mmCIF file of C-alpha atoms in Angstrom:
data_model
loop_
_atom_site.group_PDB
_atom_site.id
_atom_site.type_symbol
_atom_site.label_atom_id
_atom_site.label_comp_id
_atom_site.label_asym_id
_atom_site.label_seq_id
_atom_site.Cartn_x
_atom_site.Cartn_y
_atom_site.Cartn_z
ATOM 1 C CA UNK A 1 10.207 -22.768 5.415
ATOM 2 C CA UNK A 2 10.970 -18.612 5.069
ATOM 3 C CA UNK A 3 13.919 -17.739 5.420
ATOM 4 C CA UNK A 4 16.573 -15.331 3.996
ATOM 5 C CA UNK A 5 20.303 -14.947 3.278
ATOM 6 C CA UNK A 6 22.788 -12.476 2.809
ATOM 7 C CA UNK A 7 26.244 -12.144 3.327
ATOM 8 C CA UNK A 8 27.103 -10.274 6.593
ATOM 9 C CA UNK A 9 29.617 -7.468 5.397
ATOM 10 C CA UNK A 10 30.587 -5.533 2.050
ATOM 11 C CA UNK A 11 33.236 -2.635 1.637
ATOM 12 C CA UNK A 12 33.742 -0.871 -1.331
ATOM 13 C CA UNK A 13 35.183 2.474 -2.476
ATOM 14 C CA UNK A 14 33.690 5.240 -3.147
ATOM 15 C CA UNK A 15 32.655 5.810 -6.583
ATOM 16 C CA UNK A 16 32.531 1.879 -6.964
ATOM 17 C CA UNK A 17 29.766 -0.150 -8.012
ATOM 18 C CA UNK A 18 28.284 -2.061 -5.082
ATOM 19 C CA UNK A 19 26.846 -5.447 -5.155
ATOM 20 C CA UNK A 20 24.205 -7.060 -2.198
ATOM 21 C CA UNK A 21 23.147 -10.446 -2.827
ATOM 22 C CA UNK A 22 20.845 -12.179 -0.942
ATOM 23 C CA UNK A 23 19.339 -15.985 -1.441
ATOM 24 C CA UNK A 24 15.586 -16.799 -0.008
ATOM 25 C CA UNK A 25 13.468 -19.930 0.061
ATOM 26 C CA UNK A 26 9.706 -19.283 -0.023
ATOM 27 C CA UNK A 27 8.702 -19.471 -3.503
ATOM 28 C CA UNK A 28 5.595 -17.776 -2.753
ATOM 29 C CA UNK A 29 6.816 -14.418 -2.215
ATOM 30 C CA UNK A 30 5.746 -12.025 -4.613
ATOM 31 C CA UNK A 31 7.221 -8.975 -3.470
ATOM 32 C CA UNK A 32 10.594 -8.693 -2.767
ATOM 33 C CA UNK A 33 12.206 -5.765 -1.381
ATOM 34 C CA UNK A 34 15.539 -3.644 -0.489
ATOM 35 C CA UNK A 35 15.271 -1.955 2.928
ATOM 36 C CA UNK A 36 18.341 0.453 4.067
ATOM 37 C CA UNK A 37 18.720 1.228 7.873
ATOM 38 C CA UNK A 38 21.336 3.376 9.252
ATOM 39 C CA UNK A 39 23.069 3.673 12.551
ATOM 40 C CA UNK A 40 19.928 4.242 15.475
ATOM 41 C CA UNK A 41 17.453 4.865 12.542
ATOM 42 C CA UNK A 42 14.065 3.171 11.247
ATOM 43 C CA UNK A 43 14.087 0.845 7.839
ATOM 44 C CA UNK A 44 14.067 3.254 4.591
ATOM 45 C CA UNK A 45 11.959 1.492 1.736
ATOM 46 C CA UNK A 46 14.623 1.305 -0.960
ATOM 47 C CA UNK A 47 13.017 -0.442 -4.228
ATOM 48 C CA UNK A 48 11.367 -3.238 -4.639
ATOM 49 C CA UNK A 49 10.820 -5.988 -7.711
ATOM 50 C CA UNK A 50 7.166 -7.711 -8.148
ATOM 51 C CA UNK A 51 8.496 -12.022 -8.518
ATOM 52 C CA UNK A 52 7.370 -11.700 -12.479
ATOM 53 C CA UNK A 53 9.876 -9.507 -12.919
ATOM 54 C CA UNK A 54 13.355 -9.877 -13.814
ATOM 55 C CA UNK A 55 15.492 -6.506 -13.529
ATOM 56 C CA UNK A 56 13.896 -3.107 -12.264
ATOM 57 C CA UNK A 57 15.985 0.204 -12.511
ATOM 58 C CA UNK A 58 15.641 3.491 -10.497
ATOM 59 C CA UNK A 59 18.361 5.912 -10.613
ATOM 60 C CA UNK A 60 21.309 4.744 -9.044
ATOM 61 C CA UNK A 61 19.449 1.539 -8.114
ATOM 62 C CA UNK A 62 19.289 -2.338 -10.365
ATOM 63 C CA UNK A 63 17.508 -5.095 -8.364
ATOM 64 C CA UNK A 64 18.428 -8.185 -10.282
ATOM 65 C CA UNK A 65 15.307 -11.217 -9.621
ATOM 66 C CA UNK A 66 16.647 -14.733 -10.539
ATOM 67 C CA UNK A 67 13.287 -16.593 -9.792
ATOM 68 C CA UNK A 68 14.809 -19.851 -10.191
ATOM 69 C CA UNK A 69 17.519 -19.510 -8.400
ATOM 70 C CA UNK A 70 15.537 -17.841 -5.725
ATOM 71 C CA UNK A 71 18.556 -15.137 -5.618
ATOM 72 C CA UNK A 72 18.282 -11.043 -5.218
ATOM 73 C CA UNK A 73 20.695 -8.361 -6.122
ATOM 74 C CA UNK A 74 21.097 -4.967 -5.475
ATOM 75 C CA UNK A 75 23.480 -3.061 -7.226
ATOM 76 C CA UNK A 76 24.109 0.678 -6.303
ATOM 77 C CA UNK A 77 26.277 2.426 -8.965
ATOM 78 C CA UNK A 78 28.600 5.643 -7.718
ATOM 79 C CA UNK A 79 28.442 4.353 -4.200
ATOM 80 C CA UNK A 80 28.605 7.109 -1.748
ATOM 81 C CA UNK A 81 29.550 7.636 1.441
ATOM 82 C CA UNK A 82 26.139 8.610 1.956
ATOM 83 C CA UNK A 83 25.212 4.659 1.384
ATOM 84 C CA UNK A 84 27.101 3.358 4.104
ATOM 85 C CA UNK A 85 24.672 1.789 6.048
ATOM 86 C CA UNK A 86 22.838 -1.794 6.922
ATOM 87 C CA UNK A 87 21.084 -3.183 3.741
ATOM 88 C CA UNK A 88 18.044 -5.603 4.300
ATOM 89 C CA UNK A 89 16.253 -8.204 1.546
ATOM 90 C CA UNK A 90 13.354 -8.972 2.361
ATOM 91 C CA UNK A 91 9.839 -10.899 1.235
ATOM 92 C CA UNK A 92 6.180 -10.999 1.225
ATOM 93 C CA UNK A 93 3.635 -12.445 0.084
ATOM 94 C CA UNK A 94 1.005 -9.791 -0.873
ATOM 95 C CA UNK A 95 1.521 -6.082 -0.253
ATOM 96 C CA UNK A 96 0.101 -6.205 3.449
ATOM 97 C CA UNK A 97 1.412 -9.593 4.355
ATOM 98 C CA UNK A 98 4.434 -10.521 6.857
ATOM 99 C CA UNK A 99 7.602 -9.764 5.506
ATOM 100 C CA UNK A 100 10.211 -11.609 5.913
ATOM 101 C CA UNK A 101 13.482 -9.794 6.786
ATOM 102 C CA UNK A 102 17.284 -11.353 6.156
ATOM 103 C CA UNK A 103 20.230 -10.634 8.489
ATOM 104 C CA UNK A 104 21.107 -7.258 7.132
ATOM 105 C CA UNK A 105 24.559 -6.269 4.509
ATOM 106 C CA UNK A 106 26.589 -4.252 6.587
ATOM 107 C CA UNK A 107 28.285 -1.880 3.980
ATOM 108 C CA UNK A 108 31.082 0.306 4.444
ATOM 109 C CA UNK A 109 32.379 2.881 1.926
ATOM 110 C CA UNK A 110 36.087 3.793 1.785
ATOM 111 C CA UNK A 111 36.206 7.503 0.862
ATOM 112 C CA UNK B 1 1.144 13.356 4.763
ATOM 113 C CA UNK B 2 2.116 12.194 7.953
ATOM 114 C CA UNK B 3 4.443 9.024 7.605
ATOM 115 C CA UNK B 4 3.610 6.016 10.492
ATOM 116 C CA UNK B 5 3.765 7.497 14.071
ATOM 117 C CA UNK B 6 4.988 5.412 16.674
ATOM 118 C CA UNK B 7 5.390 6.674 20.268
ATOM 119 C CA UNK B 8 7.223 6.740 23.042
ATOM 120 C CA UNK B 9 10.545 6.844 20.527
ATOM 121 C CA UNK B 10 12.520 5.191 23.930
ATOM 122 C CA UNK B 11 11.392 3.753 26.804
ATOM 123 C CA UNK B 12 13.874 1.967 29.507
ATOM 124 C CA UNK B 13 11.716 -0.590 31.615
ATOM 125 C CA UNK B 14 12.818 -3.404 34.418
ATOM 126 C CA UNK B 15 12.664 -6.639 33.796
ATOM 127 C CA UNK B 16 8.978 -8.136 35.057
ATOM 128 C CA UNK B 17 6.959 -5.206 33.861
ATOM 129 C CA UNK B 18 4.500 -3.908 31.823
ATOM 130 C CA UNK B 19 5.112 -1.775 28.515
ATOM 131 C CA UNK B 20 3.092 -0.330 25.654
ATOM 132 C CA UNK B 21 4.152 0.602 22.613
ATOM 133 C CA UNK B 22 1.760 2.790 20.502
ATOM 134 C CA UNK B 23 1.423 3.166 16.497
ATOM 135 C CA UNK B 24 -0.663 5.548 14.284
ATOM 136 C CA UNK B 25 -0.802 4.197 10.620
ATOM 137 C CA UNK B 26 -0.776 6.423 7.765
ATOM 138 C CA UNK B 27 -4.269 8.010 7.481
ATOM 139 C CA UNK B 28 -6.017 5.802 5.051
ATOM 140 C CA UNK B 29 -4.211 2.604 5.652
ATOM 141 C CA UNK B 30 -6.032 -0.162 7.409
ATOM 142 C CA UNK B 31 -3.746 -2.583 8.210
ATOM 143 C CA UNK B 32 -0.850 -2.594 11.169
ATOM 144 C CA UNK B 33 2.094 -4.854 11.793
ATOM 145 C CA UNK B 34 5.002 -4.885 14.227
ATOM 146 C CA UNK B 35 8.119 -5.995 14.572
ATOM 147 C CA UNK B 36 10.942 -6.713 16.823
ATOM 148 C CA UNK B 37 14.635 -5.877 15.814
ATOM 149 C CA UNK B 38 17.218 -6.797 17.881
ATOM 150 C CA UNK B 39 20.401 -5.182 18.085
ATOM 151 C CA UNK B 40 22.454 -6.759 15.008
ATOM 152 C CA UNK B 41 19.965 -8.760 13.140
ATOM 153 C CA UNK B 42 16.576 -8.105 11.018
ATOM 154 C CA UNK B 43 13.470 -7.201 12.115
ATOM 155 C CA UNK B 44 11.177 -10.578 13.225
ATOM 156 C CA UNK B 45 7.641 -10.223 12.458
ATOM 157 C CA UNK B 46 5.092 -10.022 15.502
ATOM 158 C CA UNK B 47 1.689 -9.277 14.866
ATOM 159 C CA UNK B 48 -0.679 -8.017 11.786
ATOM 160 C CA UNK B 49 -3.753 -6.387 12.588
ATOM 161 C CA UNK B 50 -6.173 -5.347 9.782
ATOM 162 C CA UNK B 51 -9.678 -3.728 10.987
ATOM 163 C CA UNK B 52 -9.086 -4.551 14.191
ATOM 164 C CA UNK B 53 -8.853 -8.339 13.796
ATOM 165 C CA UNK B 54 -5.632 -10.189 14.331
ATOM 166 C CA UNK B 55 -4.444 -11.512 10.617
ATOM 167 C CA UNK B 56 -1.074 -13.098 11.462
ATOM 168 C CA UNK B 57 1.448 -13.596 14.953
ATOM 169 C CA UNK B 58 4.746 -14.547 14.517
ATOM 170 C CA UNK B 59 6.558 -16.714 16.624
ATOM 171 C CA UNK B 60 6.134 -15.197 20.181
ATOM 172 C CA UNK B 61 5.149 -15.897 23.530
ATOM 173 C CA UNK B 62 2.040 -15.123 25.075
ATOM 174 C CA UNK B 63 3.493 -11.838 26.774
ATOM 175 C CA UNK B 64 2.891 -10.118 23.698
ATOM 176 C CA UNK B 65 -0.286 -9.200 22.547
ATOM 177 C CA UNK B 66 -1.613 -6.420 20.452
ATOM 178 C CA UNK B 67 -4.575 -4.808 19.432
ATOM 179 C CA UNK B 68 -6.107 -2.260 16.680
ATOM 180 C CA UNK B 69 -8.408 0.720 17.362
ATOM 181 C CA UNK B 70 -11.410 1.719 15.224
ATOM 182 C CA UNK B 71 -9.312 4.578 13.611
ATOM 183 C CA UNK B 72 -6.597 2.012 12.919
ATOM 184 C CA UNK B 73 -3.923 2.644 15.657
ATOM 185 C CA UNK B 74 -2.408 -0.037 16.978
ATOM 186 C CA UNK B 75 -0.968 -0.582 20.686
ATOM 187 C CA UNK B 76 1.520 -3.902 21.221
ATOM 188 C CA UNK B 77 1.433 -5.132 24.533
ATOM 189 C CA UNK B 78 4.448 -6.618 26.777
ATOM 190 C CA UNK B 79 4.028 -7.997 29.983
ATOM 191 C CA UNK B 80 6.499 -9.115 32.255
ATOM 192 C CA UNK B 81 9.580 -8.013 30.517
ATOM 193 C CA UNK B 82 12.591 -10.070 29.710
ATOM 194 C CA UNK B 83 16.330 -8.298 29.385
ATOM 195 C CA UNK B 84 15.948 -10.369 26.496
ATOM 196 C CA UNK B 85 12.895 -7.748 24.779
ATOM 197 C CA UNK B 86 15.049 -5.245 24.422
ATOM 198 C CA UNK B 87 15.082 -4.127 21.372
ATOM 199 C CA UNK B 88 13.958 -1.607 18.270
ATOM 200 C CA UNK B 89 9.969 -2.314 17.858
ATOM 201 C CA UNK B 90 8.654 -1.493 14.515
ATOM 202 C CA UNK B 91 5.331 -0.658 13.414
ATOM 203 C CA UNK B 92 4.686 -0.815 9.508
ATOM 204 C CA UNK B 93 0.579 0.377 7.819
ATOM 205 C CA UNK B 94 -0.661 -0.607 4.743
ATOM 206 C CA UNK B 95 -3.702 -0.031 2.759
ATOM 207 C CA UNK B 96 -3.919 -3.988 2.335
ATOM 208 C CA UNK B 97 -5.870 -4.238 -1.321
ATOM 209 C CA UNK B 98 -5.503 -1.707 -3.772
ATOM 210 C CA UNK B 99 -2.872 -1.003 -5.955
ATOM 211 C CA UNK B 100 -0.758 0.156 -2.915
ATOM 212 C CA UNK B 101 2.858 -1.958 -3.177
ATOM 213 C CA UNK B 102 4.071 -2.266 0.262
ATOM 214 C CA UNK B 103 4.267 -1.205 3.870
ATOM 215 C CA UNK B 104 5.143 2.037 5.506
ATOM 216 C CA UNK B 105 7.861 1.525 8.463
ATOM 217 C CA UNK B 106 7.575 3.959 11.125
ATOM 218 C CA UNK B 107 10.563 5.130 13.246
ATOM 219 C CA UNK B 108 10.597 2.683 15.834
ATOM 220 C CA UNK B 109 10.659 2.969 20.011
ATOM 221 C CA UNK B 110 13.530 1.518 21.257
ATOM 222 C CA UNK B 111 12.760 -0.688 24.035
ATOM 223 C CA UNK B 112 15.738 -1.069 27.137
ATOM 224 C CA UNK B 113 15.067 -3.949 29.773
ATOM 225 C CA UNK B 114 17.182 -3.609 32.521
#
């Protein structure tokens, strides 16, 4: 089946490093992304990682792939208060195809 | 360029009517999906539409249909609303093919049944 995981809340201070995981099961998805939302907004393509890859950088951004594990990371270094907002995972199959959205990462930075 | 257009932004309805929701893709891109997000969780895929023919429906009842134009907008249908389809409706375009990596979201109209 598709579906995908991530933990419900994160808090972290400001100038931390922050740290969304997320688990999925369809092993067919070959592009995997990080959507932000804020409050009464649309979804803001963050970065995204292509399932042959392994770790892909930009700026403040690091989305970590483990393929076997089926697990996703986003890391954002110097967290803001500016990132505050609800982070989605989410996967697809080809570049037009459904995607797949998990529950959202509520994150909260502590100025 | 003009990002996805999706009109009205918010529309308050009672339940056992009628709504549209319109979307303009980003000029060049062919395909059109939506998407329902309600309040607190993800968005829940709907419909894809790609030159005008339906390519995939999520897991929704009948009252929702959709269709694509020949210059790729996209209108999603509702009929007799439920409180229950309130929600943020999203419309994403694509250029399905190419070397283009993903889909566009647009804005979203936010959808109140009362």
């Amino acid at each position: 089946g598709e579906d995908v995981e991530q933990s419900l809340f994160l808090s972290v201070r400001e100038g931390d490093s922050s740290v969304i995981n997320c688990t999925y099961t369809d092993s067919s998805s070959t592009y995997l992304y990080w959507y932000k939302q804020e409050p009464g907004a649309g979804l803001q393509l963050l970065t995204y990682i292509f399932s042959n890859m392994d770790m892909k950088q930009d700026q403040r951004l690091t989305v970590l792939l483990n393929k076997k594990d089926k697990h996703l990371s986003l890391r954002i270094a110097d967290t803001q208060t500016g990132d505050s907002a609800i982070y989605f995972c989410a996967g697809g199959k080809t570049s037009y195809d459904k995607v797949i959205f998990g529950p959202g990462t509520s994150l909260s930075v502590i100025p | 360029d003009a990002g996805v257009t999706q009109s009205p932004t918010h529309l308050i309805k009672t339940r056992g009517q009628h709504v549209t929701l319109r979307c303009s893709p980003i000029s060049g891109h062919k395909s059109v999906s939506w998407y329902q997000q309600v309040l607190g969780q993800g968005p829940q895929f709907i419909f894809q539409y790609y030159e005008k023919e339906e390519r995939g429906r999520g897991n929704f009842p009948d009252r929702f249909s959709a269709r694509q134009f020949p210059n790729y907008s996209s209108e999603l249908n509702v009929n007799a609303l439920l409180l229950g389809d309130s929600a943020l409706y999203l419309c994403a375009s694509s250029p399905a093919g190419g070397k283009e990596e993903t889909q566009y979201f647009g804005p979203g109209t936010r959808l109140l049944v009362l």
